[in-house]
Short mmCIF file of N, CA and C in Angstrom, two decimals:
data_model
loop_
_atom_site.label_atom_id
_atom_site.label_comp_id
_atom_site.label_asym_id
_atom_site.label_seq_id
_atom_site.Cartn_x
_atom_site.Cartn_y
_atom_site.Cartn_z
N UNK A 539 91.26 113.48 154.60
CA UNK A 539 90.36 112.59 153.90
C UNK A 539 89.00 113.26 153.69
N UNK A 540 88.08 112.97 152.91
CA UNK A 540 87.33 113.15 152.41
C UNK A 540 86.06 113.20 153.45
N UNK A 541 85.54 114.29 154.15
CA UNK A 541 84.35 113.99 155.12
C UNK A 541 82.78 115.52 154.58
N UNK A 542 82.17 114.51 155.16
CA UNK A 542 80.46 115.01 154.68
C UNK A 542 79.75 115.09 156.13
N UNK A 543 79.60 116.22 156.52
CA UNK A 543 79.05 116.57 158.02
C UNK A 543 77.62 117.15 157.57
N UNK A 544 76.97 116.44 158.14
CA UNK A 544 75.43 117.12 158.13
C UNK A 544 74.70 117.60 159.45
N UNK A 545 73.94 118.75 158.99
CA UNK A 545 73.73 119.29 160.53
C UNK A 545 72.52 120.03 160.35
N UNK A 546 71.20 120.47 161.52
CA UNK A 546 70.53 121.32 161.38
C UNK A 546 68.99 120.17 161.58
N UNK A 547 69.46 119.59 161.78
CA UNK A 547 68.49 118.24 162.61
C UNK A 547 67.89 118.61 163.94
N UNK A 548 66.82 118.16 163.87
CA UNK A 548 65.86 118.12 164.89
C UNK A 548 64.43 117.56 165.03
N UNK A 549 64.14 118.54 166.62
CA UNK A 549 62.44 118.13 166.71
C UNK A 549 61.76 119.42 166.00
N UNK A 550 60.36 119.07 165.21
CA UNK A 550 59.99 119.81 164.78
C UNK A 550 58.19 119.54 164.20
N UNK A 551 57.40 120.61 164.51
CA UNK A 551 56.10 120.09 164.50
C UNK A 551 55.58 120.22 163.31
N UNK A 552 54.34 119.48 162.90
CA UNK A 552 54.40 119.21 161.48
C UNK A 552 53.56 120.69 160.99
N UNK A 553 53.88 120.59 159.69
CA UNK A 553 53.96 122.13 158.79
C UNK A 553 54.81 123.14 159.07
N UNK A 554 55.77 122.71 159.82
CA UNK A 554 56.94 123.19 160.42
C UNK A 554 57.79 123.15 159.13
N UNK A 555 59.17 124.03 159.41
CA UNK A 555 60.40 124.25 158.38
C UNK A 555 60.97 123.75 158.97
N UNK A 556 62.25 123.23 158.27
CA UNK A 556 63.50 122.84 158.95
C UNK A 556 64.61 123.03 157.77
N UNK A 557 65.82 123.60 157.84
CA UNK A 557 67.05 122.93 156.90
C UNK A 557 68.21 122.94 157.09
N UNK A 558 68.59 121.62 156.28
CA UNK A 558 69.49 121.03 156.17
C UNK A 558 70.84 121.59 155.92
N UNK A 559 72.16 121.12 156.30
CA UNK A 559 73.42 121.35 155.54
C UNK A 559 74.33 120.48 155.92
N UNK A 560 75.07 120.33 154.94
CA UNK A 560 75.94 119.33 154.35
C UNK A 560 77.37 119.78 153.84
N UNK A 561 78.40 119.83 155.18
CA UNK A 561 79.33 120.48 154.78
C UNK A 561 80.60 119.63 154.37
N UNK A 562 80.91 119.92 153.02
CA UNK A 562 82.10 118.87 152.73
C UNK A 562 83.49 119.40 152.59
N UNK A 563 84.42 118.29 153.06
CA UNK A 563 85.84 118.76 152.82
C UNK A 563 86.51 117.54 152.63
N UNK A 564 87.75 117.93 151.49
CA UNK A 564 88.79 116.74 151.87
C UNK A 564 88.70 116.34 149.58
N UNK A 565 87.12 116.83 149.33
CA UNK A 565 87.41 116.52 148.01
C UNK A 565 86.90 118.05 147.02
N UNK A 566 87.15 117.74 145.74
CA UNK A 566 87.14 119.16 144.79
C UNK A 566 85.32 118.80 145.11
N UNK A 567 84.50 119.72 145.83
CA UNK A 567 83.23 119.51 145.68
C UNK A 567 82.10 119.38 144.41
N UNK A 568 83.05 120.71 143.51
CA UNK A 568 81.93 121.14 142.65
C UNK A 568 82.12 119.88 141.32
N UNK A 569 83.20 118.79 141.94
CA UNK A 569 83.18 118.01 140.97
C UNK A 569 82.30 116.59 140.92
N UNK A 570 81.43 116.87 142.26
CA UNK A 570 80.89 115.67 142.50
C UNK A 570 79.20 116.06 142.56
N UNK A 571 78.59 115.09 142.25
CA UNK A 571 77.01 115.10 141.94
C UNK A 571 76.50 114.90 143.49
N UNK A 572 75.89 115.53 144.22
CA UNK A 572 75.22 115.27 145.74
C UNK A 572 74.07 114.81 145.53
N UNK A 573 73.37 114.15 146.82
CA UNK A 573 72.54 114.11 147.19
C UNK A 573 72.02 113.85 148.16
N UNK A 574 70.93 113.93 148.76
CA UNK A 574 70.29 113.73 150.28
C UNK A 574 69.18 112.35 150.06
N UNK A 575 69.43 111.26 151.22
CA UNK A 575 68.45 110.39 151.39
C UNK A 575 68.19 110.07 152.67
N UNK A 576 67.29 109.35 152.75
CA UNK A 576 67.05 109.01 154.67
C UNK A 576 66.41 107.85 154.66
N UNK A 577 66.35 107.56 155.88
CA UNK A 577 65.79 106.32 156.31
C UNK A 577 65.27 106.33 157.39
N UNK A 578 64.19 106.08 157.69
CA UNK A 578 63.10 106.09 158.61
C UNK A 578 63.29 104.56 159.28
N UNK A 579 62.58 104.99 160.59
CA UNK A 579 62.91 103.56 161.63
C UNK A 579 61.88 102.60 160.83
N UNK A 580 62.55 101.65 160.58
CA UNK A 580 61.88 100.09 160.53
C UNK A 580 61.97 100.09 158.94
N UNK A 581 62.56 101.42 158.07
CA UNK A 581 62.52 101.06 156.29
C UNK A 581 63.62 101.19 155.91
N UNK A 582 63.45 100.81 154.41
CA UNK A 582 64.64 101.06 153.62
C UNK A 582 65.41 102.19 153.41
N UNK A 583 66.48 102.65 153.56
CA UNK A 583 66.91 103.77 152.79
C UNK A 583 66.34 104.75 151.60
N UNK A 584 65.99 105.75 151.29
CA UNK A 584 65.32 106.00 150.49
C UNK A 584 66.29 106.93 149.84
N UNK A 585 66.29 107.63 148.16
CA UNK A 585 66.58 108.94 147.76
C UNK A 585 65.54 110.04 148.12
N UNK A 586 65.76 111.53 148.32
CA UNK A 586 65.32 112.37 148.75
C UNK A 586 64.90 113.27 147.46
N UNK A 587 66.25 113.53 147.07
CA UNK A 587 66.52 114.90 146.02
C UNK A 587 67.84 114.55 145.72
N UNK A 588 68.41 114.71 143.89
CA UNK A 588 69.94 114.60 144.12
C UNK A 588 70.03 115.90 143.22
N UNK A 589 71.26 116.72 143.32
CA UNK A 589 71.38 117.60 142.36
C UNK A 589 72.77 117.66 141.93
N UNK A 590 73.18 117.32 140.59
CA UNK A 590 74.23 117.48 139.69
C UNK A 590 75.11 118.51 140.07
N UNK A 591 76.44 117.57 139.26
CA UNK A 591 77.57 119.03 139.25
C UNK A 591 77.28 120.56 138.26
N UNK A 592 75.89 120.29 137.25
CA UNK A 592 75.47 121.20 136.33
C UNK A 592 74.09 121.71 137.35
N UNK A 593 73.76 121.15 138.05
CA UNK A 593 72.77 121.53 139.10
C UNK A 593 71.58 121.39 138.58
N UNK A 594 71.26 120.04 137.81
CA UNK A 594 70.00 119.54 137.23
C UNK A 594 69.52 118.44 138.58
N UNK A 595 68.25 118.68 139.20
CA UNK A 595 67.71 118.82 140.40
C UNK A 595 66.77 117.40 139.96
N UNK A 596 66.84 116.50 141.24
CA UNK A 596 65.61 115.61 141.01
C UNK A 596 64.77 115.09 142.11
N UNK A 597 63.74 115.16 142.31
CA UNK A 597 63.01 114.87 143.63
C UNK A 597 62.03 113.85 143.70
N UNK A 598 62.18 112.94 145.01
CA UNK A 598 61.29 111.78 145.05
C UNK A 598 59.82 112.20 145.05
N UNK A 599 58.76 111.47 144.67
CA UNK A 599 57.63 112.09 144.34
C UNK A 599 56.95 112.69 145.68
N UNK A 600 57.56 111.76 146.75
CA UNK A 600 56.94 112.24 148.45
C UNK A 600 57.49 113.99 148.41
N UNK A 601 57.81 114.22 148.35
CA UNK A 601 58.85 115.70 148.75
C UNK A 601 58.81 116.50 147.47
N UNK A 602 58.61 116.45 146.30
CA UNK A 602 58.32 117.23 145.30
C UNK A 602 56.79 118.53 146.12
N UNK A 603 57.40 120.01 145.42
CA UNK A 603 56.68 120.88 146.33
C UNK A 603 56.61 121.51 147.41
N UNK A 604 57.43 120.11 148.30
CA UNK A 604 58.10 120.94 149.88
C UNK A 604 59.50 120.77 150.07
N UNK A 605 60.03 120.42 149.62
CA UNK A 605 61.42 120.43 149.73
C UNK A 605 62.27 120.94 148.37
N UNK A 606 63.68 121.51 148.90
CA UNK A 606 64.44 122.65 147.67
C UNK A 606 65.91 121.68 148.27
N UNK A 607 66.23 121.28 147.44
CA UNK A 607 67.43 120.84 147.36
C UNK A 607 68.69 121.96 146.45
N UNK A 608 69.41 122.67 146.92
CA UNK A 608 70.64 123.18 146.57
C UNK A 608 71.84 123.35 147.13
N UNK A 609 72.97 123.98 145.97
CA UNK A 609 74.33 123.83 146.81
C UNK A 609 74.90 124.83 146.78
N UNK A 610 75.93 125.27 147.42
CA UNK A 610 76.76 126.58 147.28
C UNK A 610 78.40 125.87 147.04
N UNK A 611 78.55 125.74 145.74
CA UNK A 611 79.95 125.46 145.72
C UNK A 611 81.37 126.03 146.11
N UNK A 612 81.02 127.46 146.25
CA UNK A 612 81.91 128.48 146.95
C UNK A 612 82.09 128.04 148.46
N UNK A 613 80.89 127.65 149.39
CA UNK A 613 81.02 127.42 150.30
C UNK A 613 81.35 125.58 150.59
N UNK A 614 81.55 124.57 149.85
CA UNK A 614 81.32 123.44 149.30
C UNK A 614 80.50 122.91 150.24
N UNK A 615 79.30 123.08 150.65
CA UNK A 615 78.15 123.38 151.06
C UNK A 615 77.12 122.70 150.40
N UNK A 616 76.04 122.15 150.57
CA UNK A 616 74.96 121.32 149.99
C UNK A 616 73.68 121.32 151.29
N UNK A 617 72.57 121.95 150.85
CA UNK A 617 71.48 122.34 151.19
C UNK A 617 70.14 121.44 151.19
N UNK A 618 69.36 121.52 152.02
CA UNK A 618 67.63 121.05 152.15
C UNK A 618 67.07 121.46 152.81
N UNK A 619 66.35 122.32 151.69
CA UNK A 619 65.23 123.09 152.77
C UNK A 619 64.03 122.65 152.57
N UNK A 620 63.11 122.23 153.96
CA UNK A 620 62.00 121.39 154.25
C UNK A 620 61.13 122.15 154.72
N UNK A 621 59.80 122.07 154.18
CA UNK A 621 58.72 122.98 154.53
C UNK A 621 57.59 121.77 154.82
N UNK A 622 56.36 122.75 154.95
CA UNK A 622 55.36 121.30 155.21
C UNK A 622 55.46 120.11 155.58
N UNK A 623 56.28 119.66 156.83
CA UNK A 623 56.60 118.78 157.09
C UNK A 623 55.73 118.10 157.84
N UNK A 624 55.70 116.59 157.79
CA UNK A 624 54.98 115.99 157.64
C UNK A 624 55.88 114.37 158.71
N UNK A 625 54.98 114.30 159.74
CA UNK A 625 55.32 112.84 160.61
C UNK A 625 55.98 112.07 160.26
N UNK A 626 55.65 111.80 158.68
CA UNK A 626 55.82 110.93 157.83
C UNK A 626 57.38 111.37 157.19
N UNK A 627 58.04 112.61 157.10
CA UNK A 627 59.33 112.54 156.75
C UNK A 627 60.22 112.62 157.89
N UNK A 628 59.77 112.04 159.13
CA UNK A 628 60.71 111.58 160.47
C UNK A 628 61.75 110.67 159.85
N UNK A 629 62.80 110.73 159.96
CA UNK A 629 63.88 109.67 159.77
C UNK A 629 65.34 110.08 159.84
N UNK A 630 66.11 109.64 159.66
CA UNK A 630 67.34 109.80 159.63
C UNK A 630 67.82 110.43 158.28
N UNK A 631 68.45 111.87 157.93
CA UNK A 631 69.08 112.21 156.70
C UNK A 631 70.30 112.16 156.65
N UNK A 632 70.45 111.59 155.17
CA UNK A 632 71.89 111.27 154.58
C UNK A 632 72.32 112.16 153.84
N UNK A 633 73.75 113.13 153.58
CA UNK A 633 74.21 113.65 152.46
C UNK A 633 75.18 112.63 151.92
N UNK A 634 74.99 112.31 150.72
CA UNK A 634 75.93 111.83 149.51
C UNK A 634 76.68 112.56 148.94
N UNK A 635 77.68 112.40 148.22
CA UNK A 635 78.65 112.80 147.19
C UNK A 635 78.85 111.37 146.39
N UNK A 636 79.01 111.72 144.91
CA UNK A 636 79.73 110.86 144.50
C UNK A 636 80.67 110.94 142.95
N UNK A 637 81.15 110.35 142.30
CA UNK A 637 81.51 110.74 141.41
C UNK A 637 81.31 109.36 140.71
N UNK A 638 81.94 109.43 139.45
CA UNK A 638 82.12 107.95 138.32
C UNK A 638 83.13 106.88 139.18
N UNK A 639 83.90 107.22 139.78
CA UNK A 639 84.97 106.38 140.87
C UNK A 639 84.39 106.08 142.26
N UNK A 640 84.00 107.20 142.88
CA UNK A 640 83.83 107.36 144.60
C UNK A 640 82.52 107.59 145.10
N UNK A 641 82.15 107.26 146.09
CA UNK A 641 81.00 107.78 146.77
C UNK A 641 81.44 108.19 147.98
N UNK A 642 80.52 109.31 148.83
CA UNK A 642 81.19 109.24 150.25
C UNK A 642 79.68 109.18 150.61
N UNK A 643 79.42 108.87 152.09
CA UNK A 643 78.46 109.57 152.99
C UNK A 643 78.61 109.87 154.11
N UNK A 644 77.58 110.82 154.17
CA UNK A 644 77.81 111.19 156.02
C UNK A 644 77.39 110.49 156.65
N UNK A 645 77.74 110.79 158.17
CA UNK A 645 76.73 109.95 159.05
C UNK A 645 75.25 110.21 159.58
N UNK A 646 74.98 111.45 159.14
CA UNK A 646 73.34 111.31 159.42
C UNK A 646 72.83 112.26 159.93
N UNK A 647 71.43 113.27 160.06
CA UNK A 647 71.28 114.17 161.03
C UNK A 647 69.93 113.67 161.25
N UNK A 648 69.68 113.27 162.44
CA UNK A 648 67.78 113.59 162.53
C UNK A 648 67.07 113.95 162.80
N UNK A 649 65.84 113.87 161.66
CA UNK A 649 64.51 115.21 161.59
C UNK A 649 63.44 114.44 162.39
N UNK A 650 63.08 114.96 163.55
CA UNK A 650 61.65 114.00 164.05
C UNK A 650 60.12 115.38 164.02
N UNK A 651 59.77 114.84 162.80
CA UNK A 651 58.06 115.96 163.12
C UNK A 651 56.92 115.19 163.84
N UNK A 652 57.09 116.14 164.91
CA UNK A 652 55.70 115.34 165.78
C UNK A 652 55.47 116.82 166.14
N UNK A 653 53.99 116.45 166.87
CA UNK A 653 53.21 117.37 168.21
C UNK A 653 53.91 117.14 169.25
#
């Protein structure tokens, strides 16, 4: 079946790097549009960055500048790399897949930036 493992989560101090990966199996990857979202304690779910099966890239206005969302379809693999990080992007990250039929998600990796 179809699974989305995300990994590369942690503690990390702010202006710190961190990234992400999102390893999928079970579906044709390069046929599905990804993306990464999270959710921080006490909010809504948010979008992050999603990037197409043509790899047309889109980023929430918080994370535009420090964050690179890409994928390696060879590896069916899906990427976030986080720079300048910031207290404020503490939360729980999600990788998505989805297509015109399906969605999947993972269960989560989390980023905590503190001192």
């Amino acid at each position: 079946q179809v699974q989305l493992v995300e990994s590369g989560g942690g503690l990390v101090q702010p202006g710190g790097s961190l990234k992400l990966s999102c390893a999928a199996s079970g579906m044709r990857f390069s046929f599905y549009a990804m993306g990464w979202y999270r959710q921080a304690p006490g909010s809504e779910r948010e979008l992050v960055a999603t990037i197409t099966t043509g790899s047309r890239i889109n980023y929430a206005d918080s994370v535009k500048g420090r964050f690179t969302i890409s994928r390696d379809n060879a590896k069916n693999t899906l990427y976030l790399q986080m720079n300048s990080l910031k207290p404020e992007d503490t939360a729980v990250y999600y990788c998505k897949g989805w297509n015109l039929v399906m969605e999947y998600w993972g269960k989560g990796t989390l980023v905590t930036v503190s001192s």
